mmCIF file of C-alpha atoms in Angstrom:
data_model
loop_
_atom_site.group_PDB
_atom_site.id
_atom_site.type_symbol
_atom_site.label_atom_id
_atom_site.label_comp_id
_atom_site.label_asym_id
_atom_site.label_seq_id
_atom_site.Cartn_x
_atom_site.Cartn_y
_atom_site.Cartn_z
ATOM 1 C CA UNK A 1 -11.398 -19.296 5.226
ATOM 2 C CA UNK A 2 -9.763 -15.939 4.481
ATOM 3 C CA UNK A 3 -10.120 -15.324 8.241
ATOM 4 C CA UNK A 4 -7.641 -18.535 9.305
ATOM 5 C CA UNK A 5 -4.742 -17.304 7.327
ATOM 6 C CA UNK A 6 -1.411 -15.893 8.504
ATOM 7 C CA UNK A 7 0.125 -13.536 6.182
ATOM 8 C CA UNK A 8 4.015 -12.994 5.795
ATOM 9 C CA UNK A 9 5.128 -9.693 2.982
ATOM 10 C CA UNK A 10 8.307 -9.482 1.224
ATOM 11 C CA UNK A 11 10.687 -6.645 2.630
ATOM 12 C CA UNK A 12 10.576 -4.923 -1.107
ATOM 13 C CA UNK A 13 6.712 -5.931 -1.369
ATOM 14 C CA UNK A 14 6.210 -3.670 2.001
ATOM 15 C CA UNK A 15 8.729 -0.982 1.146
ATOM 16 C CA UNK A 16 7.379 -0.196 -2.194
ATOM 17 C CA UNK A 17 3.749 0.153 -0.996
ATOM 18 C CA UNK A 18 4.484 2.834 1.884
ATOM 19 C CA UNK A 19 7.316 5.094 -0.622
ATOM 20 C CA UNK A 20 3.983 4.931 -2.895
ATOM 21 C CA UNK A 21 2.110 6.480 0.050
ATOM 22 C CA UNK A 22 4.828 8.579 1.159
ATOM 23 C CA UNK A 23 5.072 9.731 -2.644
ATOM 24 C CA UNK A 24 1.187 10.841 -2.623
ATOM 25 C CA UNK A 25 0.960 12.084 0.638
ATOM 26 C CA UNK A 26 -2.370 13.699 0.369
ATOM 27 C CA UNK A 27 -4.037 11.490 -2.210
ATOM 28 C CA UNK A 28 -5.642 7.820 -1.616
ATOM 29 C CA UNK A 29 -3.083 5.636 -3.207
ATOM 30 C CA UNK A 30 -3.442 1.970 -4.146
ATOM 31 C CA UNK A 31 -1.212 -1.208 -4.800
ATOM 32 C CA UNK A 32 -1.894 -4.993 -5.762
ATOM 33 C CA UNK A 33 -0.440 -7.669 -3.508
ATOM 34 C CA UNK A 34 1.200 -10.795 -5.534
ATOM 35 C CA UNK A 35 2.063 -14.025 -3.691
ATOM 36 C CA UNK A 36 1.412 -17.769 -3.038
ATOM 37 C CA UNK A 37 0.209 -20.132 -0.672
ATOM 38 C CA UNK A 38 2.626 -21.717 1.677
ATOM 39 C CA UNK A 39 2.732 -24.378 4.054
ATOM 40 C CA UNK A 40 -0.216 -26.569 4.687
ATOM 41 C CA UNK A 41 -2.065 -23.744 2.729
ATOM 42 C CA UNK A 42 -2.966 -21.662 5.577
ATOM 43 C CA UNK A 43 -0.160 -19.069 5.088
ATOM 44 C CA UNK A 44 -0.288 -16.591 2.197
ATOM 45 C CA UNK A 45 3.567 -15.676 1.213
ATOM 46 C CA UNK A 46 3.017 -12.083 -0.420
ATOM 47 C CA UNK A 47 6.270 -11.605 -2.302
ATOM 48 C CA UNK A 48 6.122 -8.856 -4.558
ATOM 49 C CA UNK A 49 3.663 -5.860 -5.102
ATOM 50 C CA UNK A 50 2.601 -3.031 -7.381
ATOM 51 C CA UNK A 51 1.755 0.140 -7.160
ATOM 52 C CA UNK A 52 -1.390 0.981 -8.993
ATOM 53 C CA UNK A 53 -3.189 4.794 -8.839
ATOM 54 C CA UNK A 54 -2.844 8.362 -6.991
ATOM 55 C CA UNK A 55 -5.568 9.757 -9.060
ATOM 56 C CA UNK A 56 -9.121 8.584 -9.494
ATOM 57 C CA UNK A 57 -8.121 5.515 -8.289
ATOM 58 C CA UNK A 58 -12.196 3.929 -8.342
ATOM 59 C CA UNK A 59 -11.769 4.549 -12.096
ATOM 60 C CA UNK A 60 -13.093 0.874 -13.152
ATOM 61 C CA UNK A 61 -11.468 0.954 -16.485
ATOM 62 C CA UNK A 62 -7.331 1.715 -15.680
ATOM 63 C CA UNK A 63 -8.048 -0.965 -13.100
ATOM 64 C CA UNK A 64 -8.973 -3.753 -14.940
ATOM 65 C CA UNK A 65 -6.059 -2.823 -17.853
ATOM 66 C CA UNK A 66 -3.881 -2.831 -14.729
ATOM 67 C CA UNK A 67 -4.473 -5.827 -13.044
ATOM 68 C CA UNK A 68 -4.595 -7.628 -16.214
ATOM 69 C CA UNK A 69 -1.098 -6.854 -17.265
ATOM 70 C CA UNK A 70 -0.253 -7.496 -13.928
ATOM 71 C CA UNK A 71 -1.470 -10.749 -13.853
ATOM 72 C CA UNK A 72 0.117 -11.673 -17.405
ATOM 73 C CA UNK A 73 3.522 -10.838 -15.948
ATOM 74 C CA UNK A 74 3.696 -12.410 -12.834
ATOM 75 C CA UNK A 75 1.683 -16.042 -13.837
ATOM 76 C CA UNK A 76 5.624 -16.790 -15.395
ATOM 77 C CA UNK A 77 6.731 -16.366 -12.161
ATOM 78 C CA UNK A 78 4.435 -18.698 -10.375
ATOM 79 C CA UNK A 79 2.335 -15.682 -8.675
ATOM 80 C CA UNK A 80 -1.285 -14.238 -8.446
ATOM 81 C CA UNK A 81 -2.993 -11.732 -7.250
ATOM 82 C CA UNK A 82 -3.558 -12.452 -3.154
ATOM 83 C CA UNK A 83 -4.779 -8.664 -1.776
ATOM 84 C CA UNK A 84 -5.008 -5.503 -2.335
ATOM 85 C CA UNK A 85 -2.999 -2.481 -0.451
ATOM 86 C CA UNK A 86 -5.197 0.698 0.530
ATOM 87 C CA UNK A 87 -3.478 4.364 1.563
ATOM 88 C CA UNK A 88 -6.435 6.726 2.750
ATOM 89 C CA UNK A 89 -6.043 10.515 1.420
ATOM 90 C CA UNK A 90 -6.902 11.655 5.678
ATOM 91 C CA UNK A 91 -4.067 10.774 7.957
ATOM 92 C CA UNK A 92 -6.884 10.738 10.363
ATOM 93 C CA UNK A 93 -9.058 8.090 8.719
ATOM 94 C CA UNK A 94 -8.785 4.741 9.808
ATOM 95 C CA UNK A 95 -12.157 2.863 7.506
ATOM 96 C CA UNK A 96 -11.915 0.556 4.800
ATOM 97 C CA UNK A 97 -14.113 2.690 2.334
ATOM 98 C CA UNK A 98 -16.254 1.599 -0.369
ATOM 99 C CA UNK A 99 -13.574 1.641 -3.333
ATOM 100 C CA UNK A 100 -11.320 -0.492 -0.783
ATOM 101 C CA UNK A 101 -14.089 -2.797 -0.407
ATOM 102 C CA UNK A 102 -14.857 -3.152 -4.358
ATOM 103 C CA UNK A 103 -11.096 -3.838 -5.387
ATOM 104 C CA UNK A 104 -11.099 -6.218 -2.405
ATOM 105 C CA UNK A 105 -14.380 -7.810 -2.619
ATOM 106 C CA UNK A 106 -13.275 -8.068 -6.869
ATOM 107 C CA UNK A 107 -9.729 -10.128 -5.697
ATOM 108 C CA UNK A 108 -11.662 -12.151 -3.244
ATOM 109 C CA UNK A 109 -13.563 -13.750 -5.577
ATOM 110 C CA UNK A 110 -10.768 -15.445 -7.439
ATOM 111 C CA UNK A 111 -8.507 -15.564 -3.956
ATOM 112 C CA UNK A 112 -10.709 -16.659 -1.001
ATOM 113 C CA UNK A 113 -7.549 -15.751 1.170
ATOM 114 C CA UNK A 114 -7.261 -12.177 -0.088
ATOM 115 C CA UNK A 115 -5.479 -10.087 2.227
ATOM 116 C CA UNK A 116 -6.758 -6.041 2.170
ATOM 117 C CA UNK A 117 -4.002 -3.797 3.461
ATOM 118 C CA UNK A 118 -4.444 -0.505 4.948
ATOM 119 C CA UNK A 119 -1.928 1.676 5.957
ATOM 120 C CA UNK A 120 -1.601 2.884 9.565
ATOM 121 C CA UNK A 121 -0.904 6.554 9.334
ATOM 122 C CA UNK A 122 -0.188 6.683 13.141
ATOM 123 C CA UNK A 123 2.222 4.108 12.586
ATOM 124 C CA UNK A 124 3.914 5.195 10.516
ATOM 125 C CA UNK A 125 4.123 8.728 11.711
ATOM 126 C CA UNK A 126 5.514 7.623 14.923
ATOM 127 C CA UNK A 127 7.861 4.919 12.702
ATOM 128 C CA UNK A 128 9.200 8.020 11.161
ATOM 129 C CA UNK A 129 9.747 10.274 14.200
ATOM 130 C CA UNK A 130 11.155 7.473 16.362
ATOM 131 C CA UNK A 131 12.315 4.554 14.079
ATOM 132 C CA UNK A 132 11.900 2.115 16.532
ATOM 133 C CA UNK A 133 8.764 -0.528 15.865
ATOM 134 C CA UNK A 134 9.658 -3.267 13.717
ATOM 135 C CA UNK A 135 5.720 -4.639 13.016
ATOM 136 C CA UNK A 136 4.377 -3.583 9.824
ATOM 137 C CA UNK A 137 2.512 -0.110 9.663
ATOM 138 C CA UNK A 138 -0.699 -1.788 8.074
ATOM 139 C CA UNK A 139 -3.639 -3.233 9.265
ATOM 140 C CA UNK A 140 -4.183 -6.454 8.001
ATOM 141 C CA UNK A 141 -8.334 -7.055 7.142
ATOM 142 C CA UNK A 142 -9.714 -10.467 5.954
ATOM 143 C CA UNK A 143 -13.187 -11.787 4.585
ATOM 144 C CA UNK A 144 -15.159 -15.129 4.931
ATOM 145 C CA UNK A 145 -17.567 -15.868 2.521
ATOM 146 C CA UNK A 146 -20.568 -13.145 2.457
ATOM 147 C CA UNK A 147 -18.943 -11.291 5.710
ATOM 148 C CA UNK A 148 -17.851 -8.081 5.861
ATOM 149 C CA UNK A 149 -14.116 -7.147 5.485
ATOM 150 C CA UNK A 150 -12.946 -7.467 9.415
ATOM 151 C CA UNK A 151 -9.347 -6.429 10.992
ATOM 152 C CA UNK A 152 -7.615 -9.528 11.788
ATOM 153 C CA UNK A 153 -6.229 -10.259 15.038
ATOM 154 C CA UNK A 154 -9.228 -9.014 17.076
ATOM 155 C CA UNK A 155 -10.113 -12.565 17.466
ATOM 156 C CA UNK A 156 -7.061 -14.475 16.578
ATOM 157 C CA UNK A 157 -7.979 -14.708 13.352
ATOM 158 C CA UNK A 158 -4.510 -14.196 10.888
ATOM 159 C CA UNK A 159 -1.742 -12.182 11.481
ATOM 160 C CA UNK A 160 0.339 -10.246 9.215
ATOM 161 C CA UNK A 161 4.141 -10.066 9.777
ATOM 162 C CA UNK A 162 7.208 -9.166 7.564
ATOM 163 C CA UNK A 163 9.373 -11.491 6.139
ATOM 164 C CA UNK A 164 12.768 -9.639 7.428
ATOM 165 C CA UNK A 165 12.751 -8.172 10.617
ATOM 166 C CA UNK A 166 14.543 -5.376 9.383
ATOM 167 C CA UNK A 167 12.547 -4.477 6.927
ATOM 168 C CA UNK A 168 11.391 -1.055 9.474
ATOM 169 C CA UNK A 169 15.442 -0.146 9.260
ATOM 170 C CA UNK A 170 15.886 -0.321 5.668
ATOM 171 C CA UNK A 171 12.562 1.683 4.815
ATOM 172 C CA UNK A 172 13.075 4.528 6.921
ATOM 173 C CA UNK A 173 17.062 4.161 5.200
ATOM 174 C CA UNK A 174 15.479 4.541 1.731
ATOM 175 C CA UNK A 175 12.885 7.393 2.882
ATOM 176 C CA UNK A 176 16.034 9.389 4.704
ATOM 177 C CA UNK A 177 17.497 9.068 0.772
ATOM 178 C CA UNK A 178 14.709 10.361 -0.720
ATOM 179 C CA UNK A 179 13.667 7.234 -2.870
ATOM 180 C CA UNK A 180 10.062 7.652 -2.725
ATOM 181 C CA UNK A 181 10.669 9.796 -5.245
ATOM 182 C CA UNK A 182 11.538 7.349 -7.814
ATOM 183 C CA UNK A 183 8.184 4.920 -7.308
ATOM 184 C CA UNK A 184 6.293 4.574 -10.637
ATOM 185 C CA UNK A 185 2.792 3.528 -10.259
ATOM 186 C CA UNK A 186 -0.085 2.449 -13.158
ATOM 187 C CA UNK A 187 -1.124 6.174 -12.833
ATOM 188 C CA UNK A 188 2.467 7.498 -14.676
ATOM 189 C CA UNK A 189 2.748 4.455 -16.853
ATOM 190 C CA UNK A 190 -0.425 5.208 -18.382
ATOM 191 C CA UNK A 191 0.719 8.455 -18.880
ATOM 192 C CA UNK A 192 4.206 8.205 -19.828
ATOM 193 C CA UNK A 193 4.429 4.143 -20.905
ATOM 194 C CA UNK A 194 8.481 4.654 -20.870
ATOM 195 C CA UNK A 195 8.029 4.942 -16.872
ATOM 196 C CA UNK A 196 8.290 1.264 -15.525
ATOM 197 C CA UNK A 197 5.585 0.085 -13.538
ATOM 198 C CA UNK A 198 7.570 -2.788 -12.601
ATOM 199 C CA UNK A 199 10.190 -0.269 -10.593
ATOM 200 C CA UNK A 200 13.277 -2.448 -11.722
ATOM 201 C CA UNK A 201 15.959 -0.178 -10.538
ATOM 202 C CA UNK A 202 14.154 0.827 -7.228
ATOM 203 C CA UNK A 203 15.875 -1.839 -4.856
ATOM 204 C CA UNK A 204 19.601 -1.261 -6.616
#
């Protein structure tokens, strides 16, 4: 099922997830995906997301306070959880690993569609250096029932493109400015709970 889907992310959505990264450049970082489905409920509309650990981040406990807040907010809004956004702590390593898996294999349970999101670190390297490719700089994987978590496209299966084609432009705009620096994740709210983990002044 999750393997038919074609995924579409929210210019702020994408942005926020790689300034995480780009924030915690040598730690694994982490980030829920919130959406809907759209259209004849093959296409999963991912319209916000939120950045969740730099530290630890296969500590079970944080994660379930986490996406339980998370969930509390955004069910006003008319979203859930759809996937789940993974930064490796190598630049050189391109697997899924095993906490990946968990958080993924946890959302896919109550989201057959689930989207897992990985970044491309040779993406975006060469996004950086030559700001020219306007396709996202994350592999998109996908599940079916008891499968394995597989990269989409190999066989036609899903795609995974951005919402505004500028979205690329804007990014590298906002990492030139230095607003990586501002990203709050779960990790510094549940240190500091005056930090925001909502990010409401990140996009102004």
């Amino acid at each position: 099922m999750g393997g038919e889907s074609n995924y579409e992310i929210h210019q702020n959505a994408y942005i926020k997830l790689i300034l995480h990264a780009l924030k915690h450049k040598t730690s694994s970082v982490n980030g829920v995906l919130l959406g809907r489905i759209s259209g004849n409920g093959d296409n999963v509309e991912i319209v916000e997301s939120v950045p969740l650990f730099h530290s630890q981040i296969g500590l079970l406990p944080p994660l379930e306070i986490s996406l339980i807040m998370i969930e509390e907010y955004y069910a006003d809004k008319g979203l859930s959880i759809v996937g789940y956004f993974h930064a490796n702590e190598r630049s050189d390593d391109f697997e899924v690993g095993n906490v990946a898996k968990n958080i993924g294999d946890h959302i896919y349970k109550y989201f057959p569609q689930a989207a897992l999101l990985l970044l491309d670190n040779k993406k975006l390297e060469a996004l950086l250096k030559e700001g020219k490719d306007r396709s996202p700089v994350m592999q998109l994987y996908t599940k079916e029932s008891s499968r394995s978590w597989k990269l989409a496209g190999a066989d036609a299966s899903g795609s995974l493109k951005i919402k505004e084609p500028s979205a690329n432009i804007v990014l590298l705009d906002y990492v030139s400015s230095g607003k990586w620096k501002d990203i709050v994740d779960f990790d510094d709210h549940l240190d500091d709970i005056s930090k925001d983990w909502l990010n409401p002044e990140l996009f102004k």
